[in-house]
Short mmCIF file of C-alpha atoms in Angstrom, two decimals:
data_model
loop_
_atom_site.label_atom_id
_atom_site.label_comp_id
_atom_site.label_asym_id
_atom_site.label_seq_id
_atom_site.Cartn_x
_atom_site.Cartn_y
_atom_site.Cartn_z
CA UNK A 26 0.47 -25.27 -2.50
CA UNK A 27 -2.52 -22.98 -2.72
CA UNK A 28 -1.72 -19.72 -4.19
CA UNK A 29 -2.58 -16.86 -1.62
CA UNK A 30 -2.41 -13.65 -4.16
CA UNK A 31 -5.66 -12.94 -5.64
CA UNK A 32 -3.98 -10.53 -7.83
CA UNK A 33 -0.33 -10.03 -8.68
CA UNK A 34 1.26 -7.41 -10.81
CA UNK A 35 4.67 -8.73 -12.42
CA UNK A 36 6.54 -5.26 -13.56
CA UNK A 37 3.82 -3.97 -15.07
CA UNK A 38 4.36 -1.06 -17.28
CA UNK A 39 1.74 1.24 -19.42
CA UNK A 40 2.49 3.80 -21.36
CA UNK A 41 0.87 6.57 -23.39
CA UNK A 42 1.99 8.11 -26.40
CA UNK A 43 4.67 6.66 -28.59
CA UNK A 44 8.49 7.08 -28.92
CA UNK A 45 10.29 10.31 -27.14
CA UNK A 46 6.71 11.43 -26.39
CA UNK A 47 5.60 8.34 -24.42
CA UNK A 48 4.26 8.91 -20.80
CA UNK A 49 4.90 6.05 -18.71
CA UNK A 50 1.57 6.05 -16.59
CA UNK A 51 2.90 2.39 -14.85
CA UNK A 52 6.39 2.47 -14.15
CA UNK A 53 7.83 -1.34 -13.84
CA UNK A 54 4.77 -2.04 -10.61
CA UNK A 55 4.99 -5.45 -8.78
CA UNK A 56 2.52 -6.05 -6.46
CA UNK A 57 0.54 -9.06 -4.51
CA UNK A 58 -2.42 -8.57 -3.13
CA UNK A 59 -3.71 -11.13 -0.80
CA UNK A 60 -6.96 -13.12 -0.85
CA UNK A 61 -9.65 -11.94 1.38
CA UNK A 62 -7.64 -8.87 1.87
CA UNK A 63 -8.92 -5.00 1.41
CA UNK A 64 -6.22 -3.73 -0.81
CA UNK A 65 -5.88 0.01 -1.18
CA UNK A 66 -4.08 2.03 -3.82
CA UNK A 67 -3.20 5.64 -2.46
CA UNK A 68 -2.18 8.23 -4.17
CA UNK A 69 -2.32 11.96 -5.41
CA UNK A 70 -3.90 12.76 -8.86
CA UNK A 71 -1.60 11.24 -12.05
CA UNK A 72 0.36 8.93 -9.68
CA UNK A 73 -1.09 6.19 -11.70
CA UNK A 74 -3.25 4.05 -9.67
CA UNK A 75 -6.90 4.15 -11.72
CA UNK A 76 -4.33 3.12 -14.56
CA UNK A 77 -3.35 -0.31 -12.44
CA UNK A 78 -6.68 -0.50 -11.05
CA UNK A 79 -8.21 -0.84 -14.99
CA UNK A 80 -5.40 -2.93 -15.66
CA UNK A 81 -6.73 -5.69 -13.80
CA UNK A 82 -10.31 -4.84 -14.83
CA UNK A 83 -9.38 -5.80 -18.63
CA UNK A 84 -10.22 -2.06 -19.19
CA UNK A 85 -6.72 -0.91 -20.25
CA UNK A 86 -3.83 -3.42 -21.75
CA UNK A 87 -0.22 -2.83 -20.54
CA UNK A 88 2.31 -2.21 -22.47
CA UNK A 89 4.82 -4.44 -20.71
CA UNK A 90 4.11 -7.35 -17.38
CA UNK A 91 1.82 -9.36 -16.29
CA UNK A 92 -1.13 -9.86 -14.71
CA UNK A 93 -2.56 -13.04 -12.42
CA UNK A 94 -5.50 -13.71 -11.27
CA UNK A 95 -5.54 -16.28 -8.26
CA UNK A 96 -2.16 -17.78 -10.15
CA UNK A 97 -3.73 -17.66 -13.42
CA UNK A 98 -2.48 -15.12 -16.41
CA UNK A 99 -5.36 -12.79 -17.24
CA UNK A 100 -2.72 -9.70 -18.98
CA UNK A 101 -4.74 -9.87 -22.22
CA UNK A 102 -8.14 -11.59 -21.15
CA UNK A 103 -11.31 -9.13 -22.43
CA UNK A 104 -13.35 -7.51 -18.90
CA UNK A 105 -16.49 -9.86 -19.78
CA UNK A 106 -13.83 -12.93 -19.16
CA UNK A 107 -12.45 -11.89 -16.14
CA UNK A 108 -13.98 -13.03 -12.77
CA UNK A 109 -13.85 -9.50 -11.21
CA UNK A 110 -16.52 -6.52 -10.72
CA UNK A 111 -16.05 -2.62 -10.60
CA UNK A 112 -17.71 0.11 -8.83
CA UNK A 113 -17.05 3.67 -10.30
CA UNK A 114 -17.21 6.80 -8.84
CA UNK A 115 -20.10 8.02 -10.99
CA UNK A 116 -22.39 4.59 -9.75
CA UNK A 117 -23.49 3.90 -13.50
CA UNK A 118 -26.86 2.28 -12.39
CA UNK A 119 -29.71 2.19 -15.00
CA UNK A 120 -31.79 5.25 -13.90
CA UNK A 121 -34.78 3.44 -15.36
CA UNK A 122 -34.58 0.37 -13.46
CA UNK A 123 -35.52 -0.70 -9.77
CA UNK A 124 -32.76 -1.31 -6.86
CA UNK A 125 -33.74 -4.95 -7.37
CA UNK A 126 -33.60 -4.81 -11.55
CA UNK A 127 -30.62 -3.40 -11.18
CA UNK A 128 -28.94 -6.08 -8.74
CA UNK A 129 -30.34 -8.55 -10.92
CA UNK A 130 -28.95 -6.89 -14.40
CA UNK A 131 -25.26 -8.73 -14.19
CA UNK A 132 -26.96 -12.22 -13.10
CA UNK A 133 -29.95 -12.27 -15.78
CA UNK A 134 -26.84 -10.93 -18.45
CA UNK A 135 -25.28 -14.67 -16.69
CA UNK A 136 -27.91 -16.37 -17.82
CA UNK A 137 -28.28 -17.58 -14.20
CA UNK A 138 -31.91 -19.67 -13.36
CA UNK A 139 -35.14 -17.29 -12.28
CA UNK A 140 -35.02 -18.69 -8.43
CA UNK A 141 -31.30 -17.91 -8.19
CA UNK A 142 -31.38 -14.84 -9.33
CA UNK A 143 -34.24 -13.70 -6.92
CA UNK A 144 -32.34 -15.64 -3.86
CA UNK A 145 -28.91 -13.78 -4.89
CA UNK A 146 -30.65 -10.12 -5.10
CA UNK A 147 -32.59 -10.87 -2.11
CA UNK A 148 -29.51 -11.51 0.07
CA UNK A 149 -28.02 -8.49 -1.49
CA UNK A 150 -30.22 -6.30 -0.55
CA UNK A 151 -30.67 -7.67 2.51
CA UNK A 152 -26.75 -7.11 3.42
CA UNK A 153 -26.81 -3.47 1.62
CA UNK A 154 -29.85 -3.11 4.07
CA UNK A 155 -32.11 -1.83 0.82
CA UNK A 156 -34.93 -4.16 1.40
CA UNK A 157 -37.99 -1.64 1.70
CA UNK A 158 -36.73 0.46 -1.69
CA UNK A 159 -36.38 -2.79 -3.74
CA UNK A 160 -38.72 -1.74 -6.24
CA UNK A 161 -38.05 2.20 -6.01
CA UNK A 162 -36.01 3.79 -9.00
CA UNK A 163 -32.64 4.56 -8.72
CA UNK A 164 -32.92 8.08 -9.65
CA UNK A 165 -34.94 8.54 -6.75
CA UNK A 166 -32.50 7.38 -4.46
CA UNK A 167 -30.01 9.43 -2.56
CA UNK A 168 -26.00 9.69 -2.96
CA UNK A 169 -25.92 6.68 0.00
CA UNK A 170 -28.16 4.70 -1.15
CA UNK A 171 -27.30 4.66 -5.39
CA UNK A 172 -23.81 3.33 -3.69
CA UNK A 173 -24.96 0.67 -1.92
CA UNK A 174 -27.09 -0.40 -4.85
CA UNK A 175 -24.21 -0.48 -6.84
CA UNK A 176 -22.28 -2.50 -4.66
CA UNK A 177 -25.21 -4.76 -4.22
CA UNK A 178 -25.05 -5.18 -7.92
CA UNK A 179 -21.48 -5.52 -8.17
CA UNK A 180 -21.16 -7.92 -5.57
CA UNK A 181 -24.30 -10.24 -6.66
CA UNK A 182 -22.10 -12.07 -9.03
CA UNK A 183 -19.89 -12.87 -6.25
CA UNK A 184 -16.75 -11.99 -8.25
CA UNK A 185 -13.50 -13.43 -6.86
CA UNK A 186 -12.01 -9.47 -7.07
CA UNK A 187 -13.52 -6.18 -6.63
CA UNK A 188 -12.81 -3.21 -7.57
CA UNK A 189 -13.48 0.34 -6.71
CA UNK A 190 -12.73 3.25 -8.38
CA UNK A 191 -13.04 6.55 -5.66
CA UNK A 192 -16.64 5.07 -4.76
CA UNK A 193 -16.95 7.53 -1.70
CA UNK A 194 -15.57 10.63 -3.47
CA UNK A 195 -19.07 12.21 -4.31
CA UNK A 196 -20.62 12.02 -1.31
CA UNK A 197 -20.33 14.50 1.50
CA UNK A 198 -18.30 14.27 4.55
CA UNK A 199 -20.80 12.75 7.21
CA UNK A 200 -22.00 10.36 4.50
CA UNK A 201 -18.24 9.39 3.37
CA UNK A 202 -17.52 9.07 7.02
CA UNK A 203 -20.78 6.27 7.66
CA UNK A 204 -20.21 4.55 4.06
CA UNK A 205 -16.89 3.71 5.12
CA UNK A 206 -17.47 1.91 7.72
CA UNK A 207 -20.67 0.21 5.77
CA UNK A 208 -17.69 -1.18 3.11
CA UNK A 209 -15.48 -2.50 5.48
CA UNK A 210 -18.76 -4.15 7.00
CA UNK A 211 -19.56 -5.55 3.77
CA UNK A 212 -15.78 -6.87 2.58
CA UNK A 213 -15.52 -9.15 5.83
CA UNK A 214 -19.07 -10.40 5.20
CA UNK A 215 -18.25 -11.29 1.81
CA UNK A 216 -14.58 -12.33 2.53
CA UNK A 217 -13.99 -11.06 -0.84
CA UNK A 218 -10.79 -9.21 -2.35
CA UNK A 219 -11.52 -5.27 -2.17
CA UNK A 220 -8.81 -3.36 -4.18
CA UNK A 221 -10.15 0.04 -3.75
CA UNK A 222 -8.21 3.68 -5.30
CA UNK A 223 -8.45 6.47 -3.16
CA UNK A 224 -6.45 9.81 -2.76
CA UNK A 225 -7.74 10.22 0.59
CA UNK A 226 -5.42 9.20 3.24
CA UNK A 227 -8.62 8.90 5.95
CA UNK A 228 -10.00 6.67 4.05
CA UNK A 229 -6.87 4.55 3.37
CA UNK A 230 -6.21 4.42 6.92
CA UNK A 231 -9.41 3.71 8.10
CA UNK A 232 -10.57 1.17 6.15
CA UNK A 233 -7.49 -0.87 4.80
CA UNK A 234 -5.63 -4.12 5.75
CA UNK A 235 -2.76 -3.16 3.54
CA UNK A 236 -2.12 0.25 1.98
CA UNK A 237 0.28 0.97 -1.80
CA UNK A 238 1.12 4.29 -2.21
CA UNK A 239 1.97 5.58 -5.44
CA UNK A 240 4.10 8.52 -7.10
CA UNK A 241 4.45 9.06 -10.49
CA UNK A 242 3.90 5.29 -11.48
CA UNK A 243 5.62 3.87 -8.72
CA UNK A 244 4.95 2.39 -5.96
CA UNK A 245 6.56 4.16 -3.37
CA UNK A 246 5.76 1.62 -0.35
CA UNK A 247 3.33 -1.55 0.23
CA UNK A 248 2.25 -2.51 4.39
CA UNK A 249 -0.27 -1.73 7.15
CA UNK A 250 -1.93 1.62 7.82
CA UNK A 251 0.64 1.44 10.76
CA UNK A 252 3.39 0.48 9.00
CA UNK A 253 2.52 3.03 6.12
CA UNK A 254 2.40 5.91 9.19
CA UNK A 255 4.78 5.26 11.55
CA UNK A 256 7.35 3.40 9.15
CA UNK A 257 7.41 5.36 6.12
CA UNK A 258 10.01 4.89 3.78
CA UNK A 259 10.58 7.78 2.18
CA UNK A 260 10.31 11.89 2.50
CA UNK A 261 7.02 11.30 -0.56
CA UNK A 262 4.87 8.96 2.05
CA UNK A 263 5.60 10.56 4.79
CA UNK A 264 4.73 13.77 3.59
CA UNK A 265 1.41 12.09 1.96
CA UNK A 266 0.27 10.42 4.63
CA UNK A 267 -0.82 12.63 7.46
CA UNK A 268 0.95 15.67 8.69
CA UNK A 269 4.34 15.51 9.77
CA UNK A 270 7.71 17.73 10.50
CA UNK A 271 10.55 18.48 8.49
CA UNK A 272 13.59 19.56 10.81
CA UNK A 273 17.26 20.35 8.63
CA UNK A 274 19.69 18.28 10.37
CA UNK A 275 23.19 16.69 10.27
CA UNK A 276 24.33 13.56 11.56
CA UNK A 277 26.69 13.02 14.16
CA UNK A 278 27.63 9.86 16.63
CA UNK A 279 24.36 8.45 18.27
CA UNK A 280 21.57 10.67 16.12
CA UNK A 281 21.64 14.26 14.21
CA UNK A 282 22.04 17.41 15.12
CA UNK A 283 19.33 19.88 14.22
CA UNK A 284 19.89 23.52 13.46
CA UNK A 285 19.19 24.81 17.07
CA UNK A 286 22.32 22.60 18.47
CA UNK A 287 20.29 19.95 19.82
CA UNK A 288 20.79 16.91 19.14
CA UNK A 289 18.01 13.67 18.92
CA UNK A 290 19.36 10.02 19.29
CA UNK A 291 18.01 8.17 16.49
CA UNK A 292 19.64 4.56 15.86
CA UNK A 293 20.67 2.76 13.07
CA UNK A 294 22.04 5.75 11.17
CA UNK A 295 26.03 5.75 9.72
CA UNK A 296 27.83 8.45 7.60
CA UNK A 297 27.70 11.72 7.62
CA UNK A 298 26.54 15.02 6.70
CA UNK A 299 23.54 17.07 6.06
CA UNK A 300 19.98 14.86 6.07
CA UNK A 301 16.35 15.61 7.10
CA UNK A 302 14.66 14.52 10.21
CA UNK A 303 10.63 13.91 10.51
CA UNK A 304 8.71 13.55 13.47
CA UNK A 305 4.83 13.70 13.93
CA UNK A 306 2.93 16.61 15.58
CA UNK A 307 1.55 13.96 18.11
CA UNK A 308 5.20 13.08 19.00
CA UNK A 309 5.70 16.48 20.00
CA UNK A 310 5.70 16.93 23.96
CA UNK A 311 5.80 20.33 25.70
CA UNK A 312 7.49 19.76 28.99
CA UNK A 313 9.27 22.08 31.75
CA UNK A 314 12.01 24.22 30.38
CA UNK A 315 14.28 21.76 33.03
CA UNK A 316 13.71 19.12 31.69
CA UNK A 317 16.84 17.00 30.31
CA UNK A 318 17.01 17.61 25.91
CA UNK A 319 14.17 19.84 26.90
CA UNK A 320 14.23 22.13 23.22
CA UNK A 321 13.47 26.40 23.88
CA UNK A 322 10.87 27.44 21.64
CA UNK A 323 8.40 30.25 21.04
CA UNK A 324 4.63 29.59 20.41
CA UNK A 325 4.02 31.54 17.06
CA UNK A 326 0.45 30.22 16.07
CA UNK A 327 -2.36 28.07 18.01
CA UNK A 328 -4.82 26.63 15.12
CA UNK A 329 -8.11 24.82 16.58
CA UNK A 330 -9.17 21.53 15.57
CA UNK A 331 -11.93 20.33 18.17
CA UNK A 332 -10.70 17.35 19.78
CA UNK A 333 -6.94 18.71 19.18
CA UNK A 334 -5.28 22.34 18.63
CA UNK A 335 -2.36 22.26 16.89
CA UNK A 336 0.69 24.71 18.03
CA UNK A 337 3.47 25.93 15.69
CA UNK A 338 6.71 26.37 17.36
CA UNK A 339 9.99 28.49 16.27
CA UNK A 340 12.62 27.12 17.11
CA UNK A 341 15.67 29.49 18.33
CA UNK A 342 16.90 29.14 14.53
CA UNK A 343 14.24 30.11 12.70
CA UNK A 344 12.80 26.20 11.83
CA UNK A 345 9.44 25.61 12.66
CA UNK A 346 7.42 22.32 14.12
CA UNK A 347 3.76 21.85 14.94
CA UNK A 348 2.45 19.81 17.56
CA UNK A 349 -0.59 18.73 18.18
CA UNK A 350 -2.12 19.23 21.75
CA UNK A 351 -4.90 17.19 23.04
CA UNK A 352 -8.19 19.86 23.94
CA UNK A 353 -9.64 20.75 27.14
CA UNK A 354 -12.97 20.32 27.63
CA UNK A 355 -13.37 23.87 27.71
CA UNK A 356 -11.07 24.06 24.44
CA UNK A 357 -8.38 26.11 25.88
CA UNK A 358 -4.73 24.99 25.76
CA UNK A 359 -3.48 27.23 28.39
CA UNK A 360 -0.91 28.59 25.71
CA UNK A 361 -0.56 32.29 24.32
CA UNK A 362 1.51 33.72 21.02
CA UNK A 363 4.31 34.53 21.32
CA UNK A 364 4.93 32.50 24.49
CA UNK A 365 7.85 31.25 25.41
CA UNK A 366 7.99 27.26 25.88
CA UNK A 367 10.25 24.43 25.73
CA UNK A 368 9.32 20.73 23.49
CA UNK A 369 11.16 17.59 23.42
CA UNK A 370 10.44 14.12 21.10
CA UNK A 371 8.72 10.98 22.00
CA UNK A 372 11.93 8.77 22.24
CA UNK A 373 12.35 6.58 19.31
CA UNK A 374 9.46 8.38 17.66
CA UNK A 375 12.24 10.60 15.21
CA UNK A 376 13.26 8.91 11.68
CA UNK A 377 15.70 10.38 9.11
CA UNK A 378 14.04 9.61 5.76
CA UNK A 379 15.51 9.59 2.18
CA UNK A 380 14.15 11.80 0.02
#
């Protein structure tokens, strides 16, 4: 049978330092990520996933696990032996070079014949869409454009892996907004393996098939942007990804009662005792103060976003939730400080989380 896992992670471990001082930067991390997939590792700063991501580049050597490469073991193989490519968050072209020299660089290094090499850079820069700067210098080049040179270069090879390193992190928002969409573009094109490291949720979201998210060497949960967001495991992802409420709570038959006396079905729960519930600011309804489980609250802050205002709510015991309120056209949201209003859940939309 055909193995399916471009890469896999076996309990990988890497640590820095030795004895008592030892960090553990990788913390026992299994992982499969699929061919033809784009793979995202998310995470904040020091969770560890640049560490796993240079792992598989040959950069770093771990300290414990193994590494596979479509089935074969590549835990110990030197970067120049490994059939993957990385693009780094500083670019690295050759400032003295051309776009085209510098698509050509990893082929020539190859040894690869003349009239390949010119085919392969041609049809890179034709799918970076850098054909009229082919001969311009790369330090003439905008932010944009010295990152799709560098893919162009990267990808020329056509390794079966590649990786990328907070690529987008540079540029500026409109530009990290249009080059996401240009990499997404470019991994179904190629149909090749993207594992890309981000700490940016928007960009994890927007651009993955399957999302890790990592805390302190771990990873804390592997699925689908939806999955990730709707479905998170733990208190850690769903506080990381996007914004989301807290509510003290206890649990009694059929759901948990928060600190106001209502109480919010949520199934599948058993035991007892104090726990935490979560629910998303878009889950948050106001409705008519007669309205059955209809929850009093008082409007303590309106906070405007453009195509959404979010509303922070007190609660008659103090706790506090936001929702977020599609905009008018005229941007108004009919609502005042210190109004008084009443907010219920989306049914089914409420989780109790483990810390």
């Amino acid at each position: 049978m055909t193995n399916q896992n471009a890469v896999e992670a076996r309990n990988v471990i890497k640590a820095f330092g030795q004895g008592t001082s030892a960090v553990r930067a990788l913390d026992d991390v299994s992982v499969n990520i699929q061919r033809g997939e784009f793979f995202t590792l998310l995470g904040p700063s020091g969770c560890g996933k640049t560490t796993l991501l240079r792992l598989i580049a040959g950069f770093e050597m771990p300290s414990g696990g193994t590494i596979l490469l479509e089935g074969t073991d590549i835990t110990y193989l030197p970067p120049n032996q490994r059939p993957v490519n990385t693009v780094f968050q500083s670019y690295a072209l050759f400032p003295h070079l051309s776009v085209a020299q510098n698509i050509s660089f990893g082929l020539e290094m190859q040894g690869k014949p003349a009239a390949e090499v010119k085919a392969r850079t041609d049809k890179m820069l034709a799918l970076v869409q850098m054909e009229a700067m082919a001969g311009r210098k790369t330090s003439q080049l905008s932010g944009g454009q010295q990152q799709r040179v560098a893919l162009a270069r990267a990808l020329a090879p056509q390794p079966k892996v590649l990786l990328l390193d907070e690529p987008l992190s540079a540029l500026d928002y409109k530009l990290r907004k249009e080059m996401q969409i240009e990499l997404k573009r470019l991994q179904h094109e190629t149909g090749i393996t993207f594992v890309f490291v981000t700490h940016d949720q928007e960009e994890a979201l927007t651009m993955s098939d399957r999302v890790g998210v990592m805390s302190a060497g771990k990873l804390q949960q592997v699925g689908t942007p939806r999955e990730i967001y709707t479905r998170p495991v733990n208190r850690f992802v769903a506080s990381f990804i996007g914004e989301t409420n807290f509510l003290p709570a206890s649990v009694v038959p059929g759901g948990v009662k928060l600190g106001c006396g209502a109480v919010i079905a949520v199934e599948g729960l058993s035991g007892q005792g104090a726990t935490t519930l979560t629910i998303r600011p878009e889950q948050v309804r106001l409705v008519d103060a007669a309205e059955a489980e209809a929850i009093p609250a008082t409007v303590t802050n309106l906070v405007y976003f453009g195509t959404d205002t979010h509303c922070y709510l007190a609660l008659p015991d103090g706790a506090e939730v936001v929702a977020r309120l599609q905009s008018p056209s005229n941007g108004e949201v009919g609502l005042q400080q210190g109004q008084k209003v009443a907010l219920r859940f989306v049914p089914g939309a409420a989780q109790v989380l483990a810390d």
